PDB file of C-alpha atoms and ligand atoms in Angstrom:
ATOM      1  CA  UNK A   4       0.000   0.000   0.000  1.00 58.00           C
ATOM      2  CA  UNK A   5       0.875   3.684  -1.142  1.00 60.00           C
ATOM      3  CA  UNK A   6       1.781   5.880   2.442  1.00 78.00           C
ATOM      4  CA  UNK A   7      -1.460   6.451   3.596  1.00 91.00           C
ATOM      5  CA  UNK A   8      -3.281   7.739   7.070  1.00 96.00           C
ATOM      6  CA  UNK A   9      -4.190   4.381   8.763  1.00 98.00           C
ATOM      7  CA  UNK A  10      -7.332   4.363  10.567  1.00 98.00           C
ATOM      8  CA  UNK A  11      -6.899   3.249  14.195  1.00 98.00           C
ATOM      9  CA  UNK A  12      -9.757   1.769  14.349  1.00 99.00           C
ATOM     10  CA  UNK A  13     -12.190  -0.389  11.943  1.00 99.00           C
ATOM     11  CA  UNK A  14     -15.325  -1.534  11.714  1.00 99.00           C
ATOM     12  CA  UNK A  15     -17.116  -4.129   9.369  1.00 99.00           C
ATOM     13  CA  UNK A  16     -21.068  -4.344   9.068  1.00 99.00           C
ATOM     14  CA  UNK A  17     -20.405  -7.624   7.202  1.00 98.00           C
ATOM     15  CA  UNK A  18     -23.188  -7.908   5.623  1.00 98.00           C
ATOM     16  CA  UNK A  19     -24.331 -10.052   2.065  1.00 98.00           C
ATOM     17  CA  UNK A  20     -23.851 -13.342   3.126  1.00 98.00           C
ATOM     18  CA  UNK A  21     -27.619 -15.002   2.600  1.00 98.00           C
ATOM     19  CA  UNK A  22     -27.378 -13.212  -1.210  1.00 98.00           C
ATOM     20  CA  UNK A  23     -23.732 -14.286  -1.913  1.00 98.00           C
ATOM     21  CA  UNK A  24     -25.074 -18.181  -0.970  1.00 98.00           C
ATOM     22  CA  UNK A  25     -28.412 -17.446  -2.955  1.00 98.00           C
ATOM     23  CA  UNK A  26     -26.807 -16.286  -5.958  1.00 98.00           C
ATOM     24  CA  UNK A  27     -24.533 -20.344  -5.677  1.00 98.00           C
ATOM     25  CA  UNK A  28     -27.765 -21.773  -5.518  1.00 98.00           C
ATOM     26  CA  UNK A  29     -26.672 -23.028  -1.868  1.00 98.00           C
ATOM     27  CA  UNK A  30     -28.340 -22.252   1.815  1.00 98.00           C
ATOM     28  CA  UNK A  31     -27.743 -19.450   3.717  1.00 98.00           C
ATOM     29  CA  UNK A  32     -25.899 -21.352   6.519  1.00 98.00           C
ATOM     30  CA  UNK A  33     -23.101 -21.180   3.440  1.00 98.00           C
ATOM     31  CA  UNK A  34     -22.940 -18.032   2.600  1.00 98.00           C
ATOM     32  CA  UNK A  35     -22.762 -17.415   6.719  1.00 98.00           C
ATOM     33  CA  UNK A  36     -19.390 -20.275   7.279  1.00 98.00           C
ATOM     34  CA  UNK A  37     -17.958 -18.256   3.881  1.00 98.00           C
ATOM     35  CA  UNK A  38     -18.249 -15.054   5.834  1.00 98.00           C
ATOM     36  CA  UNK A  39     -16.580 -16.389   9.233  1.00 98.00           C
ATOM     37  CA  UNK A  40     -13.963 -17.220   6.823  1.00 97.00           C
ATOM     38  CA  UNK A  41     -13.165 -13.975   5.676  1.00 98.00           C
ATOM     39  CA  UNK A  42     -13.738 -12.082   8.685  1.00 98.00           C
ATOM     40  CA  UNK A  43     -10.504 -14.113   9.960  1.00 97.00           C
ATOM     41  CA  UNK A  44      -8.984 -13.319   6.763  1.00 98.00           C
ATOM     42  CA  UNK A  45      -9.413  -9.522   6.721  1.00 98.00           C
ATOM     43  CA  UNK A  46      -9.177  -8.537  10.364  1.00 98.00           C
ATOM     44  CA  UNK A  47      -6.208 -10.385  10.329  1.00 97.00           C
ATOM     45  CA  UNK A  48      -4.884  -8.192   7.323  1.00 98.00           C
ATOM     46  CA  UNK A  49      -5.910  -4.929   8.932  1.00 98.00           C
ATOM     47  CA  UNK A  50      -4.020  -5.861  12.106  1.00 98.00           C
ATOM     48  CA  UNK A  51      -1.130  -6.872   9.895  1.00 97.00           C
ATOM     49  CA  UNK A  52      -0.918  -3.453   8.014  1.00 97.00           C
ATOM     50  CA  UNK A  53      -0.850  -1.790  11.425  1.00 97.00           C
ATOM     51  CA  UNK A  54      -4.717  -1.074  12.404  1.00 98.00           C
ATOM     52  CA  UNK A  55      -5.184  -1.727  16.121  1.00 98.00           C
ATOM     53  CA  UNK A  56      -8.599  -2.071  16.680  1.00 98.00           C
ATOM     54  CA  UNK A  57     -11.374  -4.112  14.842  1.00 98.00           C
ATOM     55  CA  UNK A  58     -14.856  -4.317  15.475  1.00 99.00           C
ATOM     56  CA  UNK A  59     -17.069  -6.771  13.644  1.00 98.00           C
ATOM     57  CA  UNK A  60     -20.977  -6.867  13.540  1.00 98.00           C
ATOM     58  CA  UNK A  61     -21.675 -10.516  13.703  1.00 98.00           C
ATOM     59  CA  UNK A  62     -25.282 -10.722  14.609  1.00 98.00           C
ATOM     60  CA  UNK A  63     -28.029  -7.772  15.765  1.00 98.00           C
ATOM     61  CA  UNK A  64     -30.434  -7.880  18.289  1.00 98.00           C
ATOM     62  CA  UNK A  65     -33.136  -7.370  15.460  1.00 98.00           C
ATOM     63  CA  UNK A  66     -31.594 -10.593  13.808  1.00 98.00           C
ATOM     64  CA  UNK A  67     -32.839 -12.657  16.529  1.00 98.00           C
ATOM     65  CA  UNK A  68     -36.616 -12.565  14.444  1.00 98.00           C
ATOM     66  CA  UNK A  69     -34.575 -14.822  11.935  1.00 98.00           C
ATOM     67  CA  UNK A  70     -35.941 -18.567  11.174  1.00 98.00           C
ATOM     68  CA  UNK A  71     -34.603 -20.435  13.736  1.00 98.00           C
ATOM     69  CA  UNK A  72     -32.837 -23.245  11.995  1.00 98.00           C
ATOM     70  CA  UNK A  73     -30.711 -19.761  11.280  1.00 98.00           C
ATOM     71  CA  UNK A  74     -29.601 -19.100  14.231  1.00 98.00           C
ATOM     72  CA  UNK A  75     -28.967 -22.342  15.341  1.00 98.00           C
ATOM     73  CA  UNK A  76     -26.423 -22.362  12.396  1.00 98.00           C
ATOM     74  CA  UNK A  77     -25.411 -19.209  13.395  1.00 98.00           C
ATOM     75  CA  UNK A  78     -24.851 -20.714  16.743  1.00 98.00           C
ATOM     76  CA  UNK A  79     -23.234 -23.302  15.377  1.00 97.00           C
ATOM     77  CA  UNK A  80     -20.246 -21.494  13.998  1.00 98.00           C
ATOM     78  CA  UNK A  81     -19.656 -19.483  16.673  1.00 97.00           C
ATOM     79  CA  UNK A  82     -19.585 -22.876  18.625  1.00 97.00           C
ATOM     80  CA  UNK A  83     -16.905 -23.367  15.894  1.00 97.00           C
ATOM     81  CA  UNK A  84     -14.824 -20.055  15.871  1.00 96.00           C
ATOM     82  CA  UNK A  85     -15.022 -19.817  19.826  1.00 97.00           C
ATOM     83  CA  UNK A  86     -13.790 -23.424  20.661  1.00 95.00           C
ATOM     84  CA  UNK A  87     -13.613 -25.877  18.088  1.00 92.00           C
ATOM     85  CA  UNK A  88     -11.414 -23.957  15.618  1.00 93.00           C
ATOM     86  CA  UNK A  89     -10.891 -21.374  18.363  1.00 95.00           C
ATOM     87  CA  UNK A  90      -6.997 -21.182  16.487  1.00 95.00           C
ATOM     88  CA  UNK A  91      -8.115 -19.284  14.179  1.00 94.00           C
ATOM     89  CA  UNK A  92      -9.153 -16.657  16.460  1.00 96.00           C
ATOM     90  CA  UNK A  93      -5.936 -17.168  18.508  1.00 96.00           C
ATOM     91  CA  UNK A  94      -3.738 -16.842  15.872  1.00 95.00           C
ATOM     92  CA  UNK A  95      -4.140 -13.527  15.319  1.00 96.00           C
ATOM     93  CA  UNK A  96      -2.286 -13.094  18.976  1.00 96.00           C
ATOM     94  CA  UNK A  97      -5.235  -9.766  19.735  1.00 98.00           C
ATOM     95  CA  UNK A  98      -7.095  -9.264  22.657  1.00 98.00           C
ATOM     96  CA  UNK A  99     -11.175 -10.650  21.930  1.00 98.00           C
ATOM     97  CA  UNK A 100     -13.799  -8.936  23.395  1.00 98.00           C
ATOM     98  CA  UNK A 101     -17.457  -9.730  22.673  1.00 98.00           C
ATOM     99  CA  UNK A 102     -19.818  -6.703  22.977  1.00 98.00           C
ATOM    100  CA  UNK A 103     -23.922  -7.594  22.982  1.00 98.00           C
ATOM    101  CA  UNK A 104     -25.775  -9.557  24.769  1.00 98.00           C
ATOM    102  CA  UNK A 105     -25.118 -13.256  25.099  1.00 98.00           C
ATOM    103  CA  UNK A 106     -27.682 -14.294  27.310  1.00 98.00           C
ATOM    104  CA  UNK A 107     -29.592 -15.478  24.543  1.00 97.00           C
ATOM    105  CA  UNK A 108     -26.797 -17.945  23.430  1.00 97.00           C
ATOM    106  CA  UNK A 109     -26.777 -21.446  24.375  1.00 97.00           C
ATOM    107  CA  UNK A 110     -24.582 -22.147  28.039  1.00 98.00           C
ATOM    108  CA  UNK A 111     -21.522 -23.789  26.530  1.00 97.00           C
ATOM    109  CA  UNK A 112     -20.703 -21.170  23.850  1.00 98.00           C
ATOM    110  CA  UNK A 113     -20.850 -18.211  26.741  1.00 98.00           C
ATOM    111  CA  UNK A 114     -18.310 -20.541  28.430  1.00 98.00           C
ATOM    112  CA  UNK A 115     -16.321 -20.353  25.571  1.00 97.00           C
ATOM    113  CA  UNK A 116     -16.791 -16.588  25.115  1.00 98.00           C
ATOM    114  CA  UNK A 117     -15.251 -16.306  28.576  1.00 98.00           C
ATOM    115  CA  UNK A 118     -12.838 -18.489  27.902  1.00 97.00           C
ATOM    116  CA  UNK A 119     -11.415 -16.787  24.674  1.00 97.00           C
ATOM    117  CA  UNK A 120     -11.755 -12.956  26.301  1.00 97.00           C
ATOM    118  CA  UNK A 121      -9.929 -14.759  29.550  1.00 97.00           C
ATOM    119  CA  UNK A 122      -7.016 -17.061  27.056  1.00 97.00           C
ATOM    120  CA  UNK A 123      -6.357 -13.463  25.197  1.00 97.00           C
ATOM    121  CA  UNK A 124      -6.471 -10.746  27.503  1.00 97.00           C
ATOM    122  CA  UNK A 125      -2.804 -10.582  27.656  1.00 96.00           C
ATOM    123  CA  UNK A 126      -2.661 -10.446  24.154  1.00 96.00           C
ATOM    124  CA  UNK A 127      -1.110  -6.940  22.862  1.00 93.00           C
ATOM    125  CA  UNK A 128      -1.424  -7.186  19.039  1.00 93.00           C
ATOM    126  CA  UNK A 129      -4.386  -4.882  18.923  1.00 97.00           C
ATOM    127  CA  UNK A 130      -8.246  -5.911  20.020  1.00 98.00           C
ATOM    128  CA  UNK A 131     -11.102  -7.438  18.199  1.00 98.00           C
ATOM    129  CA  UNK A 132     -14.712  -6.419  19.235  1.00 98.00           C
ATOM    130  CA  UNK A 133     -17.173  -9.222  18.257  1.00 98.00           C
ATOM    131  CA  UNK A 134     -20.909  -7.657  18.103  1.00 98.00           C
ATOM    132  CA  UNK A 135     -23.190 -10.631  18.958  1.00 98.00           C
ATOM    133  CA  UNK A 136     -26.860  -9.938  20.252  1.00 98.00           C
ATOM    134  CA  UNK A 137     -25.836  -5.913  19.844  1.00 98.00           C
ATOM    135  CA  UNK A 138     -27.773  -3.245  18.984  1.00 98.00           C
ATOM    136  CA  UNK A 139     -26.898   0.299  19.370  1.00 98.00           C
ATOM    137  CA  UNK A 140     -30.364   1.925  20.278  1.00 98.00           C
ATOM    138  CA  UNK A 141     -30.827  -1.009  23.270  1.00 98.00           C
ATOM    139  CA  UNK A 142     -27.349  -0.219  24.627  1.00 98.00           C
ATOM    140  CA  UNK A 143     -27.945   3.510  24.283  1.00 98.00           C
ATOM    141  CA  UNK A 144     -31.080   2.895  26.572  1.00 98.00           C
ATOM    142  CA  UNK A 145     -29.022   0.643  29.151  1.00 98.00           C
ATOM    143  CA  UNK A 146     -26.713   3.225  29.528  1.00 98.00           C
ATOM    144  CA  UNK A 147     -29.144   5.669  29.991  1.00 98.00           C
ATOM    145  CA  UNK A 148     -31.089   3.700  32.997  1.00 98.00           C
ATOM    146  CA  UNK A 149     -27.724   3.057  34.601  1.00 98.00           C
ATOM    147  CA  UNK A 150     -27.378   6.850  34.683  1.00 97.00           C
ATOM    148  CA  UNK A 151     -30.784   7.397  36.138  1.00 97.00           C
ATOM    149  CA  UNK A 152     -30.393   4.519  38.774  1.00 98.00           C
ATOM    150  CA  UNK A 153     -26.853   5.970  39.779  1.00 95.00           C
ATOM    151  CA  UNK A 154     -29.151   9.103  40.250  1.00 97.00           C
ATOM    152  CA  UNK A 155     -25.859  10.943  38.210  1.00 92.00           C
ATOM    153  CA  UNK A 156     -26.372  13.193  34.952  1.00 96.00           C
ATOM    154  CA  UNK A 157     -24.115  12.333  32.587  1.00 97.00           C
ATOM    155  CA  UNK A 158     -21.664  14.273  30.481  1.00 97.00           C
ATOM    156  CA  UNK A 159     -20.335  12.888  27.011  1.00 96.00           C
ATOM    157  CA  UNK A 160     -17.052  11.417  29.127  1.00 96.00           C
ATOM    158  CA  UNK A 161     -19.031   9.721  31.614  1.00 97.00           C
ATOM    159  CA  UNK A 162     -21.562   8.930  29.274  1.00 98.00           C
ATOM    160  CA  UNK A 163     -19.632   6.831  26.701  1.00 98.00           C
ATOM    161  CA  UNK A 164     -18.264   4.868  29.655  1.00 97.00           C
ATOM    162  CA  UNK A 165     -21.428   3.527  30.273  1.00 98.00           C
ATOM    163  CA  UNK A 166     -21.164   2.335  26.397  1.00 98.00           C
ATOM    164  CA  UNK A 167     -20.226  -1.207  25.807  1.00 98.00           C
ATOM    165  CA  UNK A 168     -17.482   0.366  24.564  1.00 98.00           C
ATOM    166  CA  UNK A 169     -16.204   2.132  27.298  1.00 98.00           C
ATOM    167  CA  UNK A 170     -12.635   2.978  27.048  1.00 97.00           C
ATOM    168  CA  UNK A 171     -12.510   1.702  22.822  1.00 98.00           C
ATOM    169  CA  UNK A 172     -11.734   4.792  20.926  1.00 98.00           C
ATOM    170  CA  UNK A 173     -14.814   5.492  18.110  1.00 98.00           C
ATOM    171  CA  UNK A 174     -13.812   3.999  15.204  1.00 98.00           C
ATOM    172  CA  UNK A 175     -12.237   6.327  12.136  1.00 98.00           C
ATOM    173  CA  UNK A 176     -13.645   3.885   9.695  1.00 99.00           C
ATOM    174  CA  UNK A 177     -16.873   2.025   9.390  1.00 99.00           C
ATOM    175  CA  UNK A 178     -17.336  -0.568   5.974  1.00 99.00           C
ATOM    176  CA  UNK A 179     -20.005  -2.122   5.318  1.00 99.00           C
ATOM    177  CA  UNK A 180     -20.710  -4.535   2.643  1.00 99.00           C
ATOM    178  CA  UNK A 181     -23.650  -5.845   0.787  1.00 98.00           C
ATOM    179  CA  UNK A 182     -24.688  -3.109  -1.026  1.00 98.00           C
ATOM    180  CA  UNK A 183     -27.740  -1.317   1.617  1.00 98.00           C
ATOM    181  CA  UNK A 184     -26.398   1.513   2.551  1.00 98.00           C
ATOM    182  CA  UNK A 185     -27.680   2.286   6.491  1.00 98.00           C
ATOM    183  CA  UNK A 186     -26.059   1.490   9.729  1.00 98.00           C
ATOM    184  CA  UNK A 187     -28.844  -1.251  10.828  1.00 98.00           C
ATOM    185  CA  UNK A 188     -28.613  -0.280  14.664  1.00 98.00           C
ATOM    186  CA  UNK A 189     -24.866  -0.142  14.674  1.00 98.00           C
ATOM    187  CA  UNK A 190     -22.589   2.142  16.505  1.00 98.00           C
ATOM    188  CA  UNK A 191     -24.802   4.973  16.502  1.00 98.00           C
ATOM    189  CA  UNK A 192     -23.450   7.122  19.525  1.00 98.00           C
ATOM    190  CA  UNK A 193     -19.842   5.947  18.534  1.00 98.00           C
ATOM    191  CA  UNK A 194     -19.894   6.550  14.806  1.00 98.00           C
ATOM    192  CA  UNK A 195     -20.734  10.001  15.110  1.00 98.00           C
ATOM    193  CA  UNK A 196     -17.688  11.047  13.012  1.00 98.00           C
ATOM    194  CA  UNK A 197     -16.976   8.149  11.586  1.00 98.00           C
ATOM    195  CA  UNK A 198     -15.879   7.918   7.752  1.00 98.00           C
ATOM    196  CA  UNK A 199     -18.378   5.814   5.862  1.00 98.00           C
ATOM    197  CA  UNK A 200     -18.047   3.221   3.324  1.00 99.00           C
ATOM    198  CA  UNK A 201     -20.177   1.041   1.577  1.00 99.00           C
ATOM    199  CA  UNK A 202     -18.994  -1.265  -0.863  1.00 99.00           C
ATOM    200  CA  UNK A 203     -21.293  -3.230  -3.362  1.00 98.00           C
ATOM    201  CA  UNK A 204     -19.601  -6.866  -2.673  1.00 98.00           C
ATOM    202  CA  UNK A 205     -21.227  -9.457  -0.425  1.00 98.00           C
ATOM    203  CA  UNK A 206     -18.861  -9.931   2.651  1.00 99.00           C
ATOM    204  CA  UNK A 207     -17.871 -13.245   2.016  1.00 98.00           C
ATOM    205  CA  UNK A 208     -16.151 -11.569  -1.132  1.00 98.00           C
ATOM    206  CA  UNK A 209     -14.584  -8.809   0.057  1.00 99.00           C
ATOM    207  CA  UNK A 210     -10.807  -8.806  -0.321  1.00 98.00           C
ATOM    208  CA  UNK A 211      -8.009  -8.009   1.369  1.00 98.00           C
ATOM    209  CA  UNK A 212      -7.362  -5.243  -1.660  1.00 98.00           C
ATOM    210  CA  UNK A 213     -10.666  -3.774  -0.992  1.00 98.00           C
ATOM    211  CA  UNK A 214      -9.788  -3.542   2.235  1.00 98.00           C
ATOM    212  CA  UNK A 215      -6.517  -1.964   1.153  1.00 98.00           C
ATOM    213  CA  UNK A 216      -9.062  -0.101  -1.187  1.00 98.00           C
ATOM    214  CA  UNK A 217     -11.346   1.428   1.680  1.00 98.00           C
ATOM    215  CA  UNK A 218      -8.514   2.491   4.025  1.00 98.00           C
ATOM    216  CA  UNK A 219      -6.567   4.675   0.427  1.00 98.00           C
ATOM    217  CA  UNK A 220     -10.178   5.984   0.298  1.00 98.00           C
ATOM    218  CA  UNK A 221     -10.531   6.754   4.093  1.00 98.00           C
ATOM    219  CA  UNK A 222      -7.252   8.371   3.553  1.00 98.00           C
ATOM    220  CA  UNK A 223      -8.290  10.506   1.304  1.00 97.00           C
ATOM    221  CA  UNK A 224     -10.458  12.372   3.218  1.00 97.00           C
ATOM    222  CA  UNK A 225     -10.825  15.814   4.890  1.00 96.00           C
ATOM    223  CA  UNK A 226     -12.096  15.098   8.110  1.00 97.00           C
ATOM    224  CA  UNK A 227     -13.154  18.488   9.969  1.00 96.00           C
ATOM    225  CA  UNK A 228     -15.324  17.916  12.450  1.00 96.00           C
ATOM    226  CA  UNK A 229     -17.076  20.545  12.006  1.00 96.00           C
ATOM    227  CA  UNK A 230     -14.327  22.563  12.556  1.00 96.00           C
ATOM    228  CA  UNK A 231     -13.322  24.578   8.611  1.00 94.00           C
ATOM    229  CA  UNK A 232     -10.386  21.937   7.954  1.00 80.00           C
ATOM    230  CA  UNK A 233      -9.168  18.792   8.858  1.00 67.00           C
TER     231      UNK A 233
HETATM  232  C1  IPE B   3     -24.985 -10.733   7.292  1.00 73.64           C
HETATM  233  O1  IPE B   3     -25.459 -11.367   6.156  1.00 73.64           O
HETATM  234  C2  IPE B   3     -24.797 -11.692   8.441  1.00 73.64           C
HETATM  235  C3  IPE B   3     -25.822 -11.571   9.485  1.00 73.64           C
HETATM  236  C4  IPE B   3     -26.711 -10.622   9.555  1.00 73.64           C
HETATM  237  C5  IPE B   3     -25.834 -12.591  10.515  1.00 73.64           C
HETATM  238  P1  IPE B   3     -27.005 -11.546   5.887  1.00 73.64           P
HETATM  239  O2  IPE B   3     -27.443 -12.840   6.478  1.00 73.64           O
HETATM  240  O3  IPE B   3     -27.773 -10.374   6.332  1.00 73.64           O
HETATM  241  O4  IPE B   3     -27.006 -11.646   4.308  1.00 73.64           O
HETATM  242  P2  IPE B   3     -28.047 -10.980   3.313  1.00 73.64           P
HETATM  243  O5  IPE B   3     -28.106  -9.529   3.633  1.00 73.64           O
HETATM  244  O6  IPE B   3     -29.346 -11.666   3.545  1.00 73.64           O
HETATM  245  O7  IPE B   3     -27.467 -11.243   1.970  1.00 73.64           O
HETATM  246  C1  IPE B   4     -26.735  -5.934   9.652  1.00 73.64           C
HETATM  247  O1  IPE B   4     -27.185  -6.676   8.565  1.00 73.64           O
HETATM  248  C2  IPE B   4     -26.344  -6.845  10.781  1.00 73.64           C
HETATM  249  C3  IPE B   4     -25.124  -7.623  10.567  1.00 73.64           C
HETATM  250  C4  IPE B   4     -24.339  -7.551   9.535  1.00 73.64           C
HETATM  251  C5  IPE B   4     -24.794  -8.521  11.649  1.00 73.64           C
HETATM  252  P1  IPE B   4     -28.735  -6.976   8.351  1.00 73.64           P
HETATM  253  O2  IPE B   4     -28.823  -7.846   7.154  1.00 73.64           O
HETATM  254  O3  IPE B   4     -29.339  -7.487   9.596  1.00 73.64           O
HETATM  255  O4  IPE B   4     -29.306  -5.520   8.072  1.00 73.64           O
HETATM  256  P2  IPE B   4     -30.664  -5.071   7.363  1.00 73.64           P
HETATM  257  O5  IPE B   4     -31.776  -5.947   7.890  1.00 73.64           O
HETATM  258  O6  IPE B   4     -30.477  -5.252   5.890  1.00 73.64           O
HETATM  259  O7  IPE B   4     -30.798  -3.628   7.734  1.00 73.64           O
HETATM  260 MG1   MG B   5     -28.293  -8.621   5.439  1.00 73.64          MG
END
């Protein structure tokens, strides 16, 4: 890559997966293993080029209406990525941190949630965020009663450590695939001034270059915040 402005931190609404399986004639439970794939594959290339945070939108609190023999597959390969194969989640020597609410996932795989945030903690190669069960406008509202049952107002500091992100910087850059272009109850305190960018693949085919792609384009950009220049 050309010397660019790195983003410090990244993250992926990886969406496309049912329509990249559709369009291969094959079930959606395809398209969804095909997208576990490349999350591994491209977080692990944005930590390599140097970015130091990654947060990935694996599954929204309003995808919990799905069909259920969805989310059991769904399920399933977290099952998979947190302890069967948990390697390839290891390998990537970063810290994991799951943000949402797993409460709704079956006993063994919180186990092994707690088990991979525990096995990686000391890991200093940068930190993953996995979004499972998240959604932005329910954990704007949980912060909000925590306020109120503190009996404390709340300033933007104090406020965005009552965030499941508390102490994550907001991320630079948010990419999300698939084509729609909306943040689908993602990151909506945190992405305030984040860069935006959409990109017409389905996740399970986006690339490493379009990766490389989104970050030149990221870099390109005149961020003011609402200040005259950047
Ligand atoms: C994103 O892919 C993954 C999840 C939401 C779990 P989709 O399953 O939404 O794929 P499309 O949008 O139907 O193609
Ligand atoms: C957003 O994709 C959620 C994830 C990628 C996990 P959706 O497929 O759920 O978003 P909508 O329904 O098209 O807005
Ligand atoms: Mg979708």
């Amino acid at each position: 890559m050309k010397r660019i402005k790195l983003p410090v931190h990244i993250a992926f609404i990886m969406d496309g997966n049912g329509r990249w399986a559709r369009r291969r004639f094959r079930p959606r439970a395809f398209g969804h293993r095909a997208g576990v794939q490349n999350m591994t594959k491209v977080c692990a290339h944005a930590f390599k080029i140097g970015v130091r945070i990654v947060t990935v939108f694996a599954l929204s609190t309003e995808n919990l209406s799905r069909p259920k023999e969805e989310l059991d597959e769904l399920f399933e390969l977290f099952r998979v990525y947190f302890c069967k194969k948990k390697e390839r989640l290891l390998e990537m020597q970063v810290k994991i941190n799951v943000l949402g609410d797993i409460s709704v996932l079956p006993q063994d795989i919180q186990d092994d949630i707690l088990e991979m945030t525990e096995e990686t903690s000391c890991y200093c190669g940068g930190l993953m965020n996995i979004c499972i069960n998240y959604g932005a406008r329910q954990e704007i509202v949980r912060a909000v009663n925590t306020a109120v049952s503190y009996g404390r107002f709340v300033d933007e500091t104090s406020f965005k450590d009552l965030l499941s992100t508390s102490g994550i910087p907001d991320p630079d850059l948010i990419i999300r695939t698939g084509g729609e272009v909306r943040l689908s109850n993602f990151l909506l305190y945190q992405a305030a001034y984040s860069e935006l960018y959409f990109s017409k693949k389905m996740w399970p085919e986006f690339s490493r270059r379009d990766l490389e792609r989104a970050i030149e384009n990221y870099s390109a950009r005149d961020r003011r915040y609402g200040n005259i220049r950047g």
